[in-house]
Short mmCIF file of C-alpha atoms in Angstrom, two decimals:
data_model
loop_
_atom_site.label_atom_id
_atom_site.label_comp_id
_atom_site.label_asym_id
_atom_site.label_seq_id
_atom_site.Cartn_x
_atom_site.Cartn_y
_atom_site.Cartn_z
CA MET C 1 0.23 -0.15 -0.17
CA GLU C 2 2.81 2.30 0.93
CA ASN C 3 4.24 2.10 -2.83
CA PHE C 4 1.19 3.01 -4.55
CA ILE C 5 0.25 5.80 -2.11
CA THR C 6 3.76 7.62 -2.81
CA LEU C 7 2.79 7.03 -6.71
CA LEU C 8 -0.64 8.56 -6.21
CA LYS C 9 0.83 11.54 -4.39
CA ASN C 10 2.84 12.28 -7.72
CA ILE C 11 -0.19 11.96 -10.34
CA ASP C 12 -2.06 15.44 -10.72
CA LEU C 13 -5.50 13.93 -9.83
CA PHE C 14 -4.45 13.18 -6.33
CA ASN C 15 -1.87 15.86 -5.74
CA CYS C 16 -4.09 17.90 -3.65
CA PHE C 17 -3.85 14.99 -0.71
CA SER C 18 -0.88 14.63 1.60
CA VAL C 19 0.48 11.06 2.01
CA ASP C 20 -0.90 10.87 5.29
CA GLU C 21 -4.52 11.83 4.01
CA LEU C 22 -4.20 9.21 0.96
CA SER C 23 -3.25 6.47 3.37
CA CYS C 24 -6.52 7.20 5.51
CA LEU C 25 -8.68 7.34 2.71
CA PHE C 26 -7.79 4.05 1.30
CA SER C 27 -9.60 1.46 3.34
CA LYS C 28 -9.15 -2.24 2.00
CA ASP C 29 -12.71 -2.14 0.70
CA SER C 30 -12.46 1.01 -1.39
CA TYR C 31 -9.78 -0.47 -3.97
CA SER C 32 -8.25 -3.50 -5.16
CA ILE C 33 -4.45 -4.22 -7.01
CA ARG C 34 -4.70 -6.78 -9.83
CA GLN C 35 -1.74 -8.13 -12.11
CA TYR C 36 -2.07 -8.74 -15.71
CA SER C 37 0.12 -10.90 -17.69
CA LYS C 38 1.46 -9.75 -21.02
CA ASN C 39 -1.01 -9.78 -24.06
CA SER C 40 -4.15 -10.43 -21.70
CA VAL C 41 -7.34 -8.53 -21.85
CA VAL C 42 -8.02 -6.14 -18.93
CA TYR C 43 -11.36 -5.26 -19.95
CA PHE C 44 -13.28 -6.48 -22.96
CA GLN C 45 -15.39 -4.12 -25.47
CA ASN C 46 -18.73 -3.58 -23.96
CA GLU C 47 -17.74 -4.51 -20.43
CA ARG C 48 -18.93 -2.11 -17.71
CA CYS C 49 -16.56 0.57 -16.15
CA GLU C 50 -17.17 0.13 -12.42
CA SER C 51 -13.54 1.82 -10.98
CA LEU C 52 -11.08 4.37 -11.89
CA ASP C 53 -7.85 2.74 -12.62
CA VAL C 54 -4.32 3.75 -12.19
CA VAL C 55 -1.37 1.82 -14.10
CA LEU C 56 1.23 0.99 -11.47
CA ASP C 57 3.63 -0.38 -13.72
CA GLY C 58 3.62 -1.89 -17.31
CA VAL C 59 2.28 -0.84 -20.34
CA ILE C 60 -1.77 -0.70 -20.92
CA GLU C 61 -3.48 0.35 -24.54
CA ILE C 62 -7.11 0.81 -25.72
CA GLN C 63 -7.34 -0.72 -28.92
CA LYS C 64 -9.93 -0.95 -31.84
CA ILE C 65 -10.04 -4.27 -33.88
CA ASP C 66 -12.07 -4.16 -37.36
CA SER C 67 -13.66 -6.84 -39.42
CA ASN C 68 -10.13 -7.47 -41.25
CA GLY C 69 -8.26 -8.00 -38.13
CA ASP C 70 -6.42 -4.63 -38.33
CA ILE C 71 -5.61 -3.12 -34.89
CA LEU C 72 -5.89 0.64 -34.14
CA THR C 73 -4.23 1.49 -30.86
CA ILE C 74 -6.34 4.61 -29.50
CA CYS C 75 -4.49 5.26 -26.38
CA THR C 76 -1.39 3.90 -24.24
CA PHE C 77 -0.99 4.39 -20.77
CA THR C 78 1.89 3.89 -18.84
CA SER C 79 2.98 3.85 -14.70
CA GLY C 80 1.08 6.87 -12.93
CA GLU C 81 -1.77 7.32 -15.87
CA ILE C 82 -5.19 7.01 -15.02
CA MET C 83 -8.17 5.26 -17.05
CA GLY C 84 -11.85 5.22 -16.88
CA GLU C 85 -12.60 8.73 -15.44
CA ASN C 86 -14.59 9.59 -18.25
CA LEU C 87 -16.67 6.52 -18.57
CA LEU C 88 -17.27 6.02 -14.62
CA PHE C 89 -20.35 8.26 -13.87
CA SER C 90 -21.58 7.96 -17.66
CA HIS C 91 -25.22 6.47 -18.21
CA ASN C 92 -23.60 4.11 -20.82
CA ASN C 93 -20.47 3.26 -18.72
CA SER C 94 -19.36 0.37 -20.90
CA TYR C 95 -15.89 0.16 -22.63
CA PRO C 96 -16.23 1.08 -26.32
CA MET C 97 -13.09 -0.91 -27.03
CA THR C 98 -10.89 -3.56 -25.62
CA VAL C 99 -8.28 -2.79 -23.14
CA PHE C 100 -5.34 -4.59 -23.47
CA SER C 101 -2.16 -5.28 -21.44
CA LYS C 102 0.75 -4.65 -23.62
CA SER C 103 3.24 -6.04 -20.98
CA ASN C 104 3.15 -7.62 -17.43
CA SER C 105 1.26 -4.90 -15.65
CA ARG C 106 -0.28 -3.88 -12.14
CA ILE C 107 -3.55 -1.98 -11.87
CA LEU C 108 -4.78 -0.18 -8.98
CA HIS C 109 -8.71 -0.30 -9.22
CA ILE C 110 -10.38 2.41 -7.14
CA LYS C 111 -14.08 1.71 -6.60
CA LYS C 112 -16.67 4.30 -7.92
CA GLU C 113 -17.92 5.11 -4.29
CA LEU C 114 -14.35 6.35 -3.06
CA ILE C 115 -14.14 8.55 -6.12
CA LEU C 116 -17.72 10.27 -5.47
CA LYS C 117 -16.68 10.79 -1.88
CA LEU C 118 -13.75 12.57 -2.87
CA CYS C 119 -15.44 14.68 -5.36
CA GLN C 120 -18.08 15.67 -2.79
CA ASN C 121 -15.41 16.47 -0.01
CA ASN C 122 -12.55 18.29 -2.04
CA THR C 123 -12.89 20.90 -4.45
CA SER C 124 -9.42 20.41 -5.66
CA PHE C 125 -9.89 16.97 -6.41
CA LEU C 126 -13.21 17.66 -8.29
CA ASN C 127 -11.26 20.08 -10.40
CA ASN C 128 -8.58 17.80 -11.06
CA PHE C 129 -11.10 15.11 -11.61
CA PHE C 130 -12.78 17.67 -14.29
CA GLN C 131 -9.40 18.55 -16.08
CA SER C 132 -8.58 14.73 -16.47
CA ILE C 133 -11.93 14.12 -18.14
CA SER C 134 -11.26 17.19 -20.40
CA ASP C 135 -7.79 16.03 -21.32
CA LYS C 136 -9.17 12.44 -22.44
CA THR C 137 -11.82 14.22 -24.43
CA LEU C 138 -9.00 16.17 -26.23
CA ILE C 139 -7.01 13.09 -26.79
CA LEU C 140 -10.03 11.18 -28.62
CA THR C 141 -10.84 14.43 -30.89
CA ASN C 142 -7.20 14.50 -32.22
CA LYS C 143 -7.45 10.61 -32.75
CA ILE C 144 -10.59 11.54 -34.76
CA LYS C 145 -8.79 14.19 -36.68
CA LEU C 146 -6.24 11.76 -37.41
CA LEU C 147 -8.50 8.90 -38.69
CA THR C 148 -10.27 11.59 -40.84
CA ILE C 149 -7.20 12.19 -42.77
CA LYS C 150 -7.70 11.00 -46.44
CA THR C 151 -4.24 9.47 -47.07
CA ILE C 152 -1.51 7.44 -45.66
CA ARG C 153 0.91 10.16 -46.58
CA GLN C 154 -1.03 12.91 -44.97
CA CYS C 155 -1.23 10.87 -41.90
CA MET C 156 2.65 10.17 -41.84
CA ILE C 157 3.50 13.96 -42.67
CA ASP C 158 1.33 15.24 -40.04
CA PHE C 159 2.95 12.63 -37.46
CA LEU C 160 6.34 13.86 -38.61
CA LEU C 161 5.76 17.18 -38.24
CA TYR C 162 4.23 16.88 -34.71
CA GLU C 163 7.31 14.86 -33.52
CA TYR C 164 9.66 17.21 -35.24
CA HIS C 165 8.10 20.28 -33.07
CA LEU C 166 8.18 18.02 -30.13
CA GLN C 167 11.50 16.67 -30.51
CA LYS C 168 12.97 19.63 -31.71
CA SER C 169 14.89 17.53 -34.05
CA ALA C 170 14.74 16.56 -38.11
CA VAL C 171 15.67 12.94 -36.44
CA ILE C 172 12.57 11.69 -35.14
CA LYS C 173 13.35 8.78 -32.75
CA LEU C 174 10.71 6.49 -32.92
CA GLY C 175 10.86 4.52 -29.39
CA ILE C 176 8.39 1.93 -30.93
CA SER C 177 8.56 -0.63 -33.52
CA LYS C 178 7.14 -0.18 -37.11
CA LYS C 179 4.27 -2.65 -36.10
CA ASP C 180 3.30 -0.46 -33.21
CA LEU C 181 3.45 2.73 -35.35
CA ALA C 182 1.21 1.36 -37.63
CA GLU C 183 -1.47 0.55 -35.11
CA LYS C 184 -0.89 3.95 -33.65
CA LEU C 185 -2.02 5.36 -36.94
CA GLY C 186 -4.58 3.09 -37.72
CA ILE C 187 -3.07 1.58 -41.06
CA GLN C 188 -1.68 -1.92 -41.79
CA ARG C 189 2.01 -2.32 -41.48
CA SER C 190 2.84 -3.27 -45.14
CA SER C 191 0.91 0.01 -46.03
CA LEU C 192 3.35 2.04 -43.77
CA SER C 193 6.24 0.12 -45.10
CA ARG C 194 5.32 0.94 -48.86
CA GLU C 195 4.58 4.41 -48.02
CA LEU C 196 7.61 5.21 -45.97
CA ASN C 197 9.63 3.89 -49.36
CA LYS C 198 7.75 6.02 -51.52
CA MET C 199 8.57 9.07 -49.27
CA ARG C 200 12.03 8.25 -49.35
CA GLN C 201 12.01 7.93 -53.08
CA ASP C 202 10.55 11.40 -53.27
CA GLY C 203 13.35 12.58 -51.07
CA LEU C 204 11.15 13.55 -48.16
CA ILE C 205 12.81 11.29 -45.47
CA ILE C 206 15.53 8.56 -44.88
CA TYR C 207 14.70 6.00 -42.19
CA ASP C 208 15.98 2.81 -40.02
CA SER C 209 14.54 0.75 -37.31
CA LYS C 210 15.01 3.47 -34.63
CA SER C 211 14.42 6.68 -36.18
CA ILE C 212 12.90 8.59 -39.36
CA THR C 213 14.87 11.52 -40.71
CA ILE C 214 13.27 14.46 -42.23
CA LYS C 215 15.76 15.60 -45.23
CA ASP C 216 13.75 18.76 -46.06
CA ILE C 217 11.23 20.24 -43.69
CA ASP C 218 10.10 22.84 -46.20
CA LEU C 219 9.40 20.22 -48.84
CA LEU C 220 7.51 18.19 -46.26
CA ARG C 221 5.45 21.20 -45.60
CA LYS C 222 4.67 21.82 -49.29
CA PHE C 223 3.50 18.08 -49.67
CA ARG C 224 1.25 18.74 -46.78
CA LEU C 225 -0.33 21.85 -48.06
CA ARG C 226 -0.56 20.07 -51.68
CA ALA C 227 -2.32 17.11 -50.23
CA ARG C 228 -4.82 19.46 -48.22
CA LYS C 229 -5.86 21.14 -51.59
CA PHE C 230 -7.24 17.94 -53.29
#
């Protein structure tokens, strides 16, 4: 218990409480800690959300699998991140997609009753809770924008330009495999590989297994503007 209390204190949602306050709030019947093995399902699609979950360690993904078997990774959660706050008090509180444990993981499941009590008794927690819900809404909105892009090239260019500004470098370090990148973008791995080859032939990028290098940022932006006109 002491280990996860320390972790909670460093999460924005719970930073309005002291360690002693958190220790008092968490009685044995208000939470549970469960372990999930690699490649196991945490929640199936349409399963009800009855707790706010904190990832203690490991990697958790929300995935959508279409009729062709293609996987789209909607969100990825790692240690210290929370899930379920946008569903917990909804009239339709079922998970719209599968929640999947990408690695061996541990999750703290906090019961709805305790979250409601904290919202009622602590305005700072209530504000943090609303903020967390709003942040999740933005993530979903950005993912929808990504999915409405017409071509794989537009999808890749937007990804590269975003990472260029985020990493402040023309050498984009991936940190994930090409398979995971394809899932993140909602496309097939073979389609991603073909488009990367085409972009290399067009003089936009060079790439290897760990990075993608933008050869000409101005040219990449021109391709983006040109694609949006059609």
